[in-house]
Amino acid sequence: MTIEWVCKHHTDLGKEQLYAILQLRTEVFVVEQKCPYQEVDGRDLEGDTCHLMAWDGDRLVAYLRLLDPISQGGDVVIGRVLIAEQARGQGLGHTLMEQALKQAERHWPDTPIYLSAQAHLQAYYSRYGFVVAGEQYLEDGIAHIGMRRS
């Protein structure tokens, strides 16, 4: 697998890229995780939202969204973190987080980063300097916990 990492401001996304993002997010979060919810939430094209993508040829294999701190009350917010099913188990998630932290620092230096982690992934995100910020809660039937990296 040869991965090309691309991080684009929403205004620079091509329609094929946006389609691939929305298709993969729906595949993972709605179909695979069996969570019927409004996945397209209106945040993809607002503010200074950036989209971090990993492409293997013409296939999107990893993705996350970076919401800007101005629209999010002071924190960069990482969300919609995913690895395509066929690309799992190859360490791509670690590279995705490293790339996310690098892009957040590039776009918004010295700004805290927040994410809403599925609770079972708390130790994973802790490896990247995230600490629990709040109580565990249910979102779409899945236990989550807020985490922040200062």
PDB file of C-alpha atoms in Angstrom:
ATOM      1  CA  MET A   1       0.000   0.000   0.000  1.00  0.00           C
ATOM      2  CA  THR A   2       1.426   3.377  -1.052  1.00  0.00           C
ATOM      3  CA  ILE A   3      -0.272   6.169   0.877  1.00  0.00           C
ATOM      4  CA  GLU A   4      -0.542   9.781  -0.232  1.00  0.00           C
ATOM      5  CA  TRP A   5      -1.527  12.145   2.598  1.00  0.00           C
ATOM      6  CA  VAL A   6      -3.602  15.160   1.624  1.00  0.00           C
ATOM      7  CA  CYS A   7      -4.969  17.863   3.916  1.00  0.00           C
ATOM      8  CA  LYS A   8      -7.310  20.359   2.287  1.00  0.00           C
ATOM      9  CA  HIS A   9      -9.370  23.311   3.411  1.00  0.00           C
ATOM     10  CA  HIS A  10     -12.971  22.596   2.521  1.00  0.00           C
ATOM     11  CA  THR A  11     -12.928  25.231  -0.229  1.00  0.00           C
ATOM     12  CA  ASP A  12     -10.161  23.298  -2.002  1.00  0.00           C
ATOM     13  CA  LEU A  13     -11.905  19.910  -2.038  1.00  0.00           C
ATOM     14  CA  GLY A  14     -12.894  18.530  -5.405  1.00  0.00           C
ATOM     15  CA  LYS A  15     -16.365  17.050  -5.730  1.00  0.00           C
ATOM     16  CA  GLU A  16     -14.887  13.546  -6.161  1.00  0.00           C
ATOM     17  CA  GLN A  17     -12.904  13.964  -2.919  1.00  0.00           C
ATOM     18  CA  LEU A  18     -15.947  15.202  -1.007  1.00  0.00           C
ATOM     19  CA  TYR A  19     -18.026  12.337  -2.392  1.00  0.00           C
ATOM     20  CA  ALA A  20     -15.389   9.768  -1.343  1.00  0.00           C
ATOM     21  CA  ILE A  21     -15.251  11.294   2.155  1.00  0.00           C
ATOM     22  CA  LEU A  22     -19.018  11.233   2.649  1.00  0.00           C
ATOM     23  CA  GLN A  23     -19.313   7.745   1.167  1.00  0.00           C
ATOM     24  CA  LEU A  24     -16.617   6.267   3.441  1.00  0.00           C
ATOM     25  CA  ARG A  25     -17.911   8.025   6.557  1.00  0.00           C
ATOM     26  CA  THR A  26     -21.405   6.698   5.901  1.00  0.00           C
ATOM     27  CA  GLU A  27     -20.018   3.211   5.210  1.00  0.00           C
ATOM     28  CA  VAL A  28     -18.134   3.135   8.532  1.00  0.00           C
ATOM     29  CA  PHE A  29     -20.242   5.187  10.944  1.00  0.00           C
ATOM     30  CA  VAL A  30     -23.776   4.461   9.731  1.00  0.00           C
ATOM     31  CA  VAL A  31     -23.653   1.047   8.046  1.00  0.00           C
ATOM     32  CA  GLU A  32     -20.771  -0.795   9.751  1.00  0.00           C
ATOM     33  CA  GLN A  33     -21.386   0.610  13.245  1.00  0.00           C
ATOM     34  CA  LYS A  34     -25.170   0.362  12.759  1.00  0.00           C
ATOM     35  CA  CYS A  35     -25.793   3.931  13.942  1.00  0.00           C
ATOM     36  CA  PRO A  36     -28.561   5.565  11.935  1.00  0.00           C
ATOM     37  CA  TYR A  37     -27.864   9.276  12.379  1.00  0.00           C
ATOM     38  CA  GLN A  38     -27.409  12.387  10.265  1.00  0.00           C
ATOM     39  CA  GLU A  39     -23.748  11.818   9.349  1.00  0.00           C
ATOM     40  CA  VAL A  40     -23.597  14.859   7.067  1.00  0.00           C
ATOM     41  CA  ASP A  41     -23.894  17.390   9.880  1.00  0.00           C
ATOM     42  CA  GLY A  42     -23.331  20.745   8.177  1.00  0.00           C
ATOM     43  CA  ARG A  43     -19.800  21.228   9.520  1.00  0.00           C
ATOM     44  CA  ASP A  44     -17.847  19.902   6.538  1.00  0.00           C
ATOM     45  CA  LEU A  45     -18.028  23.145   4.579  1.00  0.00           C
ATOM     46  CA  GLU A  46     -18.060  25.772   7.344  1.00  0.00           C
ATOM     47  CA  GLY A  47     -15.409  28.019   8.852  1.00  0.00           C
ATOM     48  CA  ASP A  48     -11.866  26.839   8.280  1.00  0.00           C
ATOM     49  CA  THR A  49     -12.670  23.128   8.380  1.00  0.00           C
ATOM     50  CA  CYS A  50      -9.889  20.973   6.949  1.00  0.00           C
ATOM     51  CA  HIS A  51     -10.094  17.389   5.753  1.00  0.00           C
ATOM     52  CA  LEU A  52      -7.156  15.019   6.232  1.00  0.00           C
ATOM     53  CA  MET A  53      -7.216  12.138   3.786  1.00  0.00           C
ATOM     54  CA  ALA A  54      -5.038   9.114   3.077  1.00  0.00           C
ATOM     55  CA  TRP A  55      -5.303   7.849  -0.482  1.00  0.00           C
ATOM     56  CA  ASP A  56      -4.084   4.501  -1.769  1.00  0.00           C
ATOM     57  CA  GLY A  57      -4.241   5.189  -5.489  1.00  0.00           C
ATOM     58  CA  ASP A  58      -7.800   6.345  -6.081  1.00  0.00           C
ATOM     59  CA  ARG A  59      -9.174   4.782  -2.868  1.00  0.00           C
ATOM     60  CA  LEU A  60      -9.701   6.794   0.293  1.00  0.00           C
ATOM     61  CA  VAL A  61      -8.389   4.551   3.098  1.00  0.00           C
ATOM     62  CA  ALA A  62      -8.164   6.872   6.130  1.00  0.00           C
ATOM     63  CA  TYR A  63      -9.754  10.166   7.066  1.00  0.00           C
ATOM     64  CA  LEU A  64     -10.431  12.695   9.779  1.00  0.00           C
ATOM     65  CA  ARG A  65     -11.869  16.183  10.006  1.00  0.00           C
ATOM     66  CA  LEU A  66     -10.281  19.196  11.708  1.00  0.00           C
ATOM     67  CA  LEU A  67     -12.726  21.867  12.878  1.00  0.00           C
ATOM     68  CA  ASP A  68     -11.169  25.268  13.440  1.00  0.00           C
ATOM     69  CA  PRO A  69     -10.845  26.746  16.943  1.00  0.00           C
ATOM     70  CA  ILE A  70     -12.764  29.931  16.124  1.00  0.00           C
ATOM     71  CA  SER A  71     -15.932  28.015  15.258  1.00  0.00           C
ATOM     72  CA  GLN A  72     -15.380  25.549  18.137  1.00  0.00           C
ATOM     73  CA  GLY A  73     -14.897  27.892  21.087  1.00  0.00           C
ATOM     74  CA  GLY A  74     -11.100  27.818  21.279  1.00  0.00           C
ATOM     75  CA  ASP A  75     -10.077  24.206  20.583  1.00  0.00           C
ATOM     76  CA  VAL A  76      -9.209  22.548  17.304  1.00  0.00           C
ATOM     77  CA  VAL A  77     -11.667  19.647  17.183  1.00  0.00           C
ATOM     78  CA  ILE A  78     -10.689  16.339  15.600  1.00  0.00           C
ATOM     79  CA  GLY A  79     -13.613  14.253  14.474  1.00  0.00           C
ATOM     80  CA  ARG A  80     -14.879  11.605  12.085  1.00  0.00           C
ATOM     81  CA  VAL A  81     -11.675   9.585  12.574  1.00  0.00           C
ATOM     82  CA  LEU A  82     -11.731   6.402  10.513  1.00  0.00           C
ATOM     83  CA  ILE A  83      -9.757   3.757   8.692  1.00  0.00           C
ATOM     84  CA  ALA A  84     -11.445   1.912   5.822  1.00  0.00           C
ATOM     85  CA  GLU A  85     -12.116  -1.735   6.671  1.00  0.00           C
ATOM     86  CA  GLN A  86      -9.729  -3.086   4.013  1.00  0.00           C
ATOM     87  CA  ALA A  87      -6.867  -0.916   5.359  1.00  0.00           C
ATOM     88  CA  ARG A  88      -7.132  -1.774   9.058  1.00  0.00           C
ATOM     89  CA  GLY A  89      -4.446  -3.591  11.016  1.00  0.00           C
ATOM     90  CA  GLN A  90      -1.526  -1.994   9.189  1.00  0.00           C
ATOM     91  CA  GLY A  91      -0.715   0.840  11.613  1.00  0.00           C
ATOM     92  CA  LEU A  92      -2.440   3.449   9.472  1.00  0.00           C
ATOM     93  CA  GLY A  93      -4.342   4.822  12.474  1.00  0.00           C
ATOM     94  CA  HIS A  94      -1.095   5.841  14.154  1.00  0.00           C
ATOM     95  CA  THR A  95       0.113   7.660  11.060  1.00  0.00           C
ATOM     96  CA  LEU A  96      -3.305   9.318  10.763  1.00  0.00           C
ATOM     97  CA  MET A  97      -3.028  10.719  14.304  1.00  0.00           C
ATOM     98  CA  GLU A  98       0.565  11.877  13.727  1.00  0.00           C
ATOM     99  CA  GLN A  99      -0.536  13.634  10.542  1.00  0.00           C
ATOM    100  CA  ALA A 100      -3.539  15.169  12.334  1.00  0.00           C
ATOM    101  CA  LEU A 101      -1.375  16.642  15.089  1.00  0.00           C
ATOM    102  CA  LYS A 102       1.082  17.967  12.522  1.00  0.00           C
ATOM    103  CA  GLN A 103      -1.710  19.610  10.490  1.00  0.00           C
ATOM    104  CA  ALA A 104      -3.386  21.082  13.574  1.00  0.00           C
ATOM    105  CA  GLU A 105      -0.072  22.641  14.628  1.00  0.00           C
ATOM    106  CA  ARG A 106       0.564  23.911  11.093  1.00  0.00           C
ATOM    107  CA  HIS A 107      -2.854  25.571  10.768  1.00  0.00           C
ATOM    108  CA  TRP A 108      -3.446  26.597  14.403  1.00  0.00           C
ATOM    109  CA  PRO A 109      -0.117  26.668  16.305  1.00  0.00           C
ATOM    110  CA  ASP A 110      -0.146  26.211  20.081  1.00  0.00           C
ATOM    111  CA  THR A 111      -3.909  25.632  20.200  1.00  0.00           C
ATOM    112  CA  PRO A 112      -5.475  22.920  22.397  1.00  0.00           C
ATOM    113  CA  ILE A 113      -6.989  19.989  20.521  1.00  0.00           C
ATOM    114  CA  TYR A 114     -10.204  18.262  21.578  1.00  0.00           C
ATOM    115  CA  LEU A 115     -11.799  15.041  20.416  1.00  0.00           C
ATOM    116  CA  SER A 116     -14.756  12.936  21.400  1.00  0.00           C
ATOM    117  CA  ALA A 117     -13.317   9.430  21.596  1.00  0.00           C
ATOM    118  CA  GLN A 118     -15.169   6.176  21.659  1.00  0.00           C
ATOM    119  CA  ALA A 119     -14.505   5.152  25.264  1.00  0.00           C
ATOM    120  CA  HIS A 120     -12.720   1.924  24.344  1.00  0.00           C
ATOM    121  CA  LEU A 121     -10.116   4.009  22.470  1.00  0.00           C
ATOM    122  CA  GLN A 122      -9.169   6.178  25.467  1.00  0.00           C
ATOM    123  CA  ALA A 123      -5.768   4.471  25.928  1.00  0.00           C
ATOM    124  CA  TYR A 124      -5.045   4.804  22.202  1.00  0.00           C
ATOM    125  CA  TYR A 125      -5.547   8.592  22.238  1.00  0.00           C
ATOM    126  CA  SER A 126      -3.648   8.883  25.525  1.00  0.00           C
ATOM    127  CA  ARG A 127      -0.537   7.804  23.621  1.00  0.00           C
ATOM    128  CA  TYR A 128      -0.779  11.083  21.724  1.00  0.00           C
ATOM    129  CA  GLY A 129      -1.024  13.273  24.801  1.00  0.00           C
ATOM    130  CA  PHE A 130      -4.816  13.412  25.124  1.00  0.00           C
ATOM    131  CA  VAL A 131      -6.260  13.365  28.637  1.00  0.00           C
ATOM    132  CA  VAL A 132      -9.847  12.852  29.739  1.00  0.00           C
ATOM    133  CA  ALA A 133     -11.897  16.061  29.778  1.00  0.00           C
ATOM    134  CA  GLY A 134     -15.301  15.288  31.254  1.00  0.00           C
ATOM    135  CA  GLU A 135     -17.509  12.340  32.024  1.00  0.00           C
ATOM    136  CA  GLN A 136     -18.271   9.375  29.806  1.00  0.00           C
ATOM    137  CA  TYR A 137     -21.511   9.727  27.825  1.00  0.00           C
ATOM    138  CA  LEU A 138     -23.545   7.848  25.231  1.00  0.00           C
ATOM    139  CA  GLU A 139     -23.666   9.097  21.669  1.00  0.00           C
ATOM    140  CA  ASP A 140     -25.747   7.077  19.207  1.00  0.00           C
ATOM    141  CA  GLY A 141     -25.651   4.164  21.638  1.00  0.00           C
ATOM    142  CA  ILE A 142     -21.828   4.111  21.839  1.00  0.00           C
ATOM    143  CA  ALA A 143     -19.900   5.141  24.984  1.00  0.00           C
ATOM    144  CA  HIS A 144     -17.732   8.229  24.363  1.00  0.00           C
ATOM    145  CA  ILE A 145     -15.376  10.361  26.430  1.00  0.00           C
ATOM    146  CA  GLY A 146     -14.119  13.880  25.760  1.00  0.00           C
ATOM    147  CA  MET A 147     -10.332  14.187  25.557  1.00  0.00           C
ATOM    148  CA  ARG A 148      -8.069  17.234  25.236  1.00  0.00           C
ATOM    149  CA  ARG A 149      -4.432  17.763  24.319  1.00  0.00           C
ATOM    150  CA  SER A 150      -2.980  21.079  25.459  1.00  0.00           C
TER     151      SER A 150
END
